[in-house]
mmCIF file of C-alpha atoms in Angstrom:
data_model
loop_
_atom_site.group_PDB
_atom_site.id
_atom_site.type_symbol
_atom_site.label_atom_id
_atom_site.label_comp_id
_atom_site.label_asym_id
_atom_site.label_seq_id
_atom_site.Cartn_x
_atom_site.Cartn_y
_atom_site.Cartn_z
ATOM 1 C CA UNK A 85 16.145 50.996 -3.054
ATOM 2 C CA UNK A 86 12.740 51.109 -4.745
ATOM 3 C CA UNK A 87 9.911 50.976 -2.203
ATOM 4 C CA UNK A 88 8.027 48.444 -4.318
ATOM 5 C CA UNK A 89 10.926 46.017 -4.257
ATOM 6 C CA UNK A 90 11.484 46.557 -0.546
ATOM 7 C CA UNK A 91 7.801 45.853 0.137
ATOM 8 C CA UNK A 92 7.917 42.699 -1.992
ATOM 9 C CA UNK A 93 11.032 41.589 -0.114
ATOM 10 C CA UNK A 94 9.331 42.050 3.284
ATOM 11 C CA UNK A 95 6.189 40.184 2.178
ATOM 12 C CA UNK A 96 8.319 37.374 0.767
ATOM 13 C CA UNK A 97 10.183 37.105 4.082
ATOM 14 C CA UNK A 98 6.895 36.854 6.000
ATOM 15 C CA UNK A 99 5.577 34.176 3.632
ATOM 16 C CA UNK A 100 8.858 32.309 3.897
ATOM 17 C CA UNK A 101 8.716 32.374 7.701
ATOM 18 C CA UNK A 102 5.115 31.135 7.783
ATOM 19 C CA UNK A 103 5.812 28.341 5.308
ATOM 20 C CA UNK A 104 8.871 27.263 7.311
ATOM 21 C CA UNK A 105 6.832 27.096 10.522
ATOM 22 C CA UNK A 106 4.081 25.123 8.785
ATOM 23 C CA UNK A 107 6.584 22.698 7.272
ATOM 24 C CA UNK A 108 8.402 22.149 10.564
ATOM 25 C CA UNK A 109 5.094 21.575 12.384
ATOM 26 C CA UNK A 110 3.981 19.164 9.682
ATOM 27 C CA UNK A 111 7.183 17.114 9.942
ATOM 28 C CA UNK A 112 7.040 16.974 13.724
ATOM 29 C CA UNK A 113 3.400 15.946 14.210
ATOM 30 C CA UNK A 114 1.590 12.629 13.815
ATOM 31 C CA UNK A 115 -1.573 13.518 11.925
ATOM 32 C CA UNK A 116 -0.772 13.080 8.258
ATOM 33 C CA UNK A 117 -3.472 10.428 8.029
ATOM 34 C CA UNK A 118 -6.185 9.482 10.539
ATOM 35 C CA UNK A 119 -8.428 6.428 10.818
ATOM 36 C CA UNK A 120 -11.849 6.451 12.451
ATOM 37 C CA UNK A 121 -13.124 3.153 13.850
ATOM 38 C CA UNK A 122 -15.502 1.983 16.590
ATOM 39 C CA UNK A 123 -13.773 2.060 19.977
ATOM 40 C CA UNK A 124 -12.666 -1.411 21.072
ATOM 41 C CA UNK A 125 -13.753 -1.466 24.687
ATOM 42 C CA UNK A 126 -12.768 -4.951 25.762
ATOM 43 C CA UNK A 127 -9.269 -6.208 26.429
ATOM 44 C CA UNK A 128 -9.489 -9.696 25.041
ATOM 45 C CA UNK A 129 -6.459 -11.871 24.353
ATOM 46 C CA UNK A 130 -6.719 -10.909 20.665
ATOM 47 C CA UNK A 131 -6.659 -7.181 21.418
ATOM 48 C CA UNK A 132 -3.759 -7.537 23.840
ATOM 49 C CA UNK A 133 -1.848 -9.498 21.186
ATOM 50 C CA UNK A 134 -2.468 -6.774 18.595
ATOM 51 C CA UNK A 135 -1.233 -4.069 20.985
ATOM 52 C CA UNK A 136 1.903 -6.028 21.836
ATOM 53 C CA UNK A 137 2.666 -6.604 18.160
ATOM 54 C CA UNK A 138 2.059 -2.939 17.353
ATOM 55 C CA UNK A 139 4.696 -1.718 19.812
ATOM 56 C CA UNK A 140 7.138 -4.468 18.879
ATOM 57 C CA UNK A 141 10.297 -3.519 16.997
ATOM 58 C CA UNK A 142 9.597 -6.409 14.627
ATOM 59 C CA UNK A 143 6.101 -5.279 13.584
ATOM 60 C CA UNK A 144 5.730 -5.489 9.805
ATOM 61 C CA UNK A 145 3.621 -3.239 7.593
ATOM 62 C CA UNK A 146 0.485 -5.376 7.753
ATOM 63 C CA UNK A 147 0.701 -5.844 11.529
ATOM 64 C CA UNK A 148 0.830 -2.178 12.446
ATOM 65 C CA UNK A 149 -1.669 -1.152 9.772
ATOM 66 C CA UNK A 150 -4.214 -3.669 11.085
ATOM 67 C CA UNK A 151 -3.823 -2.058 14.514
ATOM 68 C CA UNK A 152 -4.162 1.436 13.000
ATOM 69 C CA UNK A 153 -7.416 0.376 11.312
ATOM 70 C CA UNK A 154 -8.933 -1.085 14.512
ATOM 71 C CA UNK A 155 -7.851 1.489 17.075
ATOM 72 C CA UNK A 156 -8.377 4.978 15.598
ATOM 73 C CA UNK A 157 -4.786 5.159 14.401
ATOM 74 C CA UNK A 158 -2.894 8.221 13.245
ATOM 75 C CA UNK A 159 0.249 8.208 11.117
ATOM 76 C CA UNK A 160 2.961 10.826 10.757
ATOM 77 C CA UNK A 161 6.295 10.837 8.970
ATOM 78 C CA UNK A 162 8.086 9.689 12.113
ATOM 79 C CA UNK A 163 5.515 7.936 14.288
ATOM 80 C CA UNK A 164 2.368 5.822 14.269
ATOM 81 C CA UNK A 165 -0.198 5.980 17.087
ATOM 82 C CA UNK A 166 -3.263 4.032 18.246
ATOM 83 C CA UNK A 167 -5.907 4.725 20.889
ATOM 84 C CA UNK A 168 -6.500 1.857 23.326
ATOM 85 C CA UNK A 169 -8.365 1.416 26.651
ATOM 86 C CA UNK A 170 -6.492 2.949 29.556
ATOM 87 C CA UNK A 171 -7.370 0.216 32.042
ATOM 88 C CA UNK A 172 -6.738 -3.122 30.374
ATOM 89 C CA UNK A 173 -8.912 -5.531 32.366
ATOM 90 C CA UNK A 174 -9.174 -9.098 31.168
ATOM 91 C CA UNK A 175 -12.901 -9.047 30.682
ATOM 92 C CA UNK A 176 -15.413 -7.272 28.457
ATOM 93 C CA UNK A 177 -17.424 -4.545 30.185
ATOM 94 C CA UNK A 178 -21.159 -5.177 29.932
ATOM 95 C CA UNK A 179 -21.801 -1.809 28.361
ATOM 96 C CA UNK A 180 -20.022 1.341 27.396
ATOM 97 C CA UNK A 181 -20.182 4.354 29.674
ATOM 98 C CA UNK A 182 -19.370 7.969 28.983
ATOM 99 C CA UNK A 183 -16.416 7.734 31.382
ATOM 100 C CA UNK A 184 -14.705 5.046 29.313
ATOM 101 C CA UNK A 185 -11.019 6.071 29.345
ATOM 102 C CA UNK A 186 -8.598 5.638 26.479
ATOM 103 C CA UNK A 187 -4.938 6.440 26.054
ATOM 104 C CA UNK A 188 -2.806 7.047 22.961
ATOM 105 C CA UNK A 189 0.207 4.816 22.390
ATOM 106 C CA UNK A 190 2.796 5.864 19.805
ATOM 107 C CA UNK A 191 5.733 4.054 18.221
ATOM 108 C CA UNK A 192 8.460 5.782 16.215
ATOM 109 C CA UNK A 193 9.539 4.554 12.812
ATOM 110 C CA UNK A 194 13.208 3.642 12.941
ATOM 111 C CA UNK A 195 15.554 4.668 10.137
ATOM 112 C CA UNK A 196 15.668 1.018 9.125
ATOM 113 C CA UNK A 197 11.874 0.977 8.782
ATOM 114 C CA UNK A 198 11.912 4.227 6.817
ATOM 115 C CA UNK A 199 14.181 2.684 4.179
ATOM 116 C CA UNK A 200 12.836 -0.865 4.352
ATOM 117 C CA UNK A 201 11.404 -2.396 1.191
ATOM 118 C CA UNK A 202 7.630 -2.629 0.813
ATOM 119 C CA UNK A 203 6.203 -5.905 -0.441
ATOM 120 C CA UNK A 204 3.603 -6.571 -3.113
ATOM 121 C CA UNK A 205 1.514 -8.344 -0.491
ATOM 122 C CA UNK A 206 2.076 -6.367 2.762
ATOM 123 C CA UNK A 207 3.428 -8.632 5.463
ATOM 124 C CA UNK A 208 4.365 -11.409 3.041
ATOM 125 C CA UNK A 209 8.125 -11.287 2.456
ATOM 126 C CA UNK A 210 7.855 -13.916 -0.261
ATOM 127 C CA UNK A 211 5.566 -11.832 -2.487
ATOM 128 C CA UNK A 212 8.353 -9.716 -3.973
ATOM 129 C CA UNK A 213 9.375 -6.102 -3.511
ATOM 130 C CA UNK A 214 6.944 -3.372 -4.547
ATOM 131 C CA UNK A 215 9.414 -0.823 -5.915
ATOM 132 C CA UNK A 216 6.815 1.890 -6.484
ATOM 133 C CA UNK A 217 5.532 1.907 -2.908
ATOM 134 C CA UNK A 218 9.083 1.542 -1.569
ATOM 135 C CA UNK A 219 10.358 4.669 -3.302
ATOM 136 C CA UNK A 220 7.184 6.634 -2.657
ATOM 137 C CA UNK A 221 7.646 5.997 1.073
ATOM 138 C CA UNK A 222 11.303 7.007 0.984
ATOM 139 C CA UNK A 223 10.535 10.183 -0.953
ATOM 140 C CA UNK A 224 7.699 11.211 1.371
ATOM 141 C CA UNK A 225 10.143 10.885 4.264
ATOM 142 C CA UNK A 226 13.170 12.620 2.710
ATOM 143 C CA UNK A 227 11.650 15.420 0.625
ATOM 144 C CA UNK A 228 10.159 17.419 3.553
ATOM 145 C CA UNK A 229 13.606 17.612 5.169
ATOM 146 C CA UNK A 230 15.161 18.692 1.879
ATOM 147 C CA UNK A 231 12.472 21.370 1.576
ATOM 148 C CA UNK A 232 13.071 22.624 5.115
ATOM 149 C CA UNK A 233 16.820 22.674 4.544
ATOM 150 C CA UNK A 234 16.480 24.684 1.334
ATOM 151 C CA UNK A 235 14.274 27.251 3.055
ATOM 152 C CA UNK A 236 16.737 27.615 5.941
ATOM 153 C CA UNK A 237 19.619 28.029 3.501
ATOM 154 C CA UNK A 238 17.569 30.580 1.590
ATOM 155 C CA UNK A 239 16.964 32.467 4.843
ATOM 156 C CA UNK A 240 20.720 32.706 5.419
ATOM 157 C CA UNK A 241 21.203 34.153 1.939
ATOM 158 C CA UNK A 242 18.356 36.599 2.597
ATOM 159 C CA UNK A 243 20.020 37.658 5.851
ATOM 160 C CA UNK A 244 23.246 38.294 3.962
ATOM 161 C CA UNK A 245 21.259 40.384 1.469
ATOM 162 C CA UNK A 246 19.937 42.532 4.317
ATOM 163 C CA UNK A 247 23.400 42.990 5.804
ATOM 164 C CA UNK A 248 24.827 43.958 2.412
ATOM 165 C CA UNK A 249 21.783 46.169 1.724
ATOM 166 C CA UNK A 250 21.439 44.588 -1.694
ATOM 167 C CA UNK A 251 18.504 42.826 -3.339
ATOM 168 C CA UNK A 252 20.578 40.870 -5.865
ATOM 169 C CA UNK A 253 21.097 37.801 -3.594
ATOM 170 C CA UNK A 254 17.320 37.472 -3.352
ATOM 171 C CA UNK A 255 17.331 35.801 -6.788
ATOM 172 C CA UNK A 256 19.200 32.861 -5.263
ATOM 173 C CA UNK A 257 16.803 32.896 -2.309
ATOM 174 C CA UNK A 258 13.864 32.808 -4.701
ATOM 175 C CA UNK A 259 15.309 29.852 -6.604
ATOM 176 C CA UNK A 260 15.892 27.962 -3.350
ATOM 177 C CA UNK A 261 12.300 28.600 -2.279
ATOM 178 C CA UNK A 262 11.073 27.420 -5.668
ATOM 179 C CA UNK A 263 13.006 24.174 -5.239
ATOM 180 C CA UNK A 264 11.692 23.861 -1.674
ATOM 181 C CA UNK A 265 8.128 24.273 -2.924
ATOM 182 C CA UNK A 266 8.685 21.564 -5.534
ATOM 183 C CA UNK A 267 10.065 19.241 -2.840
ATOM 184 C CA UNK A 268 7.061 19.907 -0.594
ATOM 185 C CA UNK A 269 4.653 19.343 -3.457
ATOM 186 C CA UNK A 270 6.498 16.148 -4.357
ATOM 187 C CA UNK A 271 6.297 14.923 -0.761
ATOM 188 C CA UNK A 272 2.553 15.555 -0.585
ATOM 189 C CA UNK A 273 2.012 13.812 -3.927
ATOM 190 C CA UNK A 274 4.102 10.804 -2.871
ATOM 191 C CA UNK A 275 2.155 10.528 0.386
ATOM 192 C CA UNK A 276 -1.231 10.592 -1.342
ATOM 193 C CA UNK A 277 -0.121 8.027 -3.916
ATOM 194 C CA UNK A 278 1.375 5.796 -1.202
ATOM 195 C CA UNK A 279 -1.812 5.853 0.898
ATOM 196 C CA UNK A 280 -3.997 5.038 -2.093
ATOM 197 C CA UNK A 281 -1.761 2.127 -3.121
ATOM 198 C CA UNK A 282 -1.679 0.819 0.459
ATOM 199 C CA UNK A 283 -5.474 0.838 0.690
ATOM 200 C CA UNK A 284 -5.651 -1.100 -2.558
ATOM 201 C CA UNK A 285 -3.493 -3.780 -0.925
ATOM 202 C CA UNK A 286 -5.133 -3.618 2.513
ATOM 203 C CA UNK A 287 -8.807 -2.701 2.284
ATOM 204 C CA UNK A 288 -10.299 -0.824 5.205
ATOM 205 C CA UNK A 289 -12.600 -2.963 7.414
ATOM 206 C CA UNK A 290 -16.296 -2.223 7.694
ATOM 207 C CA UNK A 291 -17.188 0.847 9.797
ATOM 208 C CA UNK A 292 -13.630 2.169 9.412
ATOM 209 C CA UNK A 293 -12.927 5.363 7.499
ATOM 210 C CA UNK A 294 -9.767 7.300 6.794
ATOM 211 C CA UNK A 295 -8.967 10.916 6.031
ATOM 212 C CA UNK A 296 -5.941 13.154 5.667
ATOM 213 C CA UNK A 297 -5.148 14.981 8.891
ATOM 214 C CA UNK A 298 -4.144 18.517 9.765
ATOM 215 C CA UNK A 299 -0.402 17.758 9.585
ATOM 216 C CA UNK A 300 -0.885 16.848 5.926
ATOM 217 C CA UNK A 301 -2.911 20.041 5.412
ATOM 218 C CA UNK A 302 -0.060 22.133 6.839
ATOM 219 C CA UNK A 303 2.297 20.661 4.243
ATOM 220 C CA UNK A 304 -0.267 21.357 1.515
ATOM 221 C CA UNK A 305 -0.539 25.006 2.609
ATOM 222 C CA UNK A 306 3.226 25.363 2.917
ATOM 223 C CA UNK A 307 3.844 24.548 -0.759
ATOM 224 C CA UNK A 308 1.908 27.490 -2.305
ATOM 225 C CA UNK A 309 3.367 29.838 0.309
ATOM 226 C CA UNK A 310 6.833 28.778 -0.804
ATOM 227 C CA UNK A 311 5.947 29.378 -4.449
ATOM 228 C CA UNK A 312 4.551 32.842 -3.662
ATOM 229 C CA UNK A 313 7.640 33.725 -1.634
ATOM 230 C CA UNK A 314 9.831 32.491 -4.474
ATOM 231 C CA UNK A 315 8.036 34.649 -7.030
ATOM 232 C CA UNK A 316 8.345 37.748 -4.843
ATOM 233 C CA UNK A 317 12.032 37.144 -4.090
ATOM 234 C CA UNK A 318 12.863 36.721 -7.782
ATOM 235 C CA UNK A 319 10.807 39.759 -8.758
ATOM 236 C CA UNK A 320 12.433 41.885 -6.047
#
């Protein structure tokens, strides 16, 4: 076996392992997108109503997004989270102190919600189905799992190549990693497009800002690592 090919194979395996870890961490964490808003210190009837609606199984897209905007929300592929006061007293404190305690409350997206249609006017079921946003959401949810599955399958083929002491199966591994990289890139693109379209429908309130989180960045880093691993596997 040529040392150059063996070295390329080892480097490709390392890149593949790192990209798999990044992709798995990205799927399992809740920081694909983060909102920054002034902390709501009081526990008025309105705030309590918003919290109750947020954790409800019947919360629609507009309901939970309004809560995400107001309460420093974070969104992942599986869950949505808000930060609310820890001690919910029924009065407004006279002033904020440094010891003001908050707690994070998270709600998982059900499979029904993952595949539910998005509406032209979020929250208004009579406004018609927005097919573009609907399929962007479904793709951003499914493609990362397809990518992870392809990489795991590629790892099995690579293991067989090591056992057989042959580099020929690495071509198949490289192709699988190329497809995985395309799926990851597609997922990231769908997520960005979906967020931009959502913010066109629901404008962010004053003093509220949003940014892509570190979970999203892990997916972005995973894609080029998959492409590099693919190139090295095919070359080897």
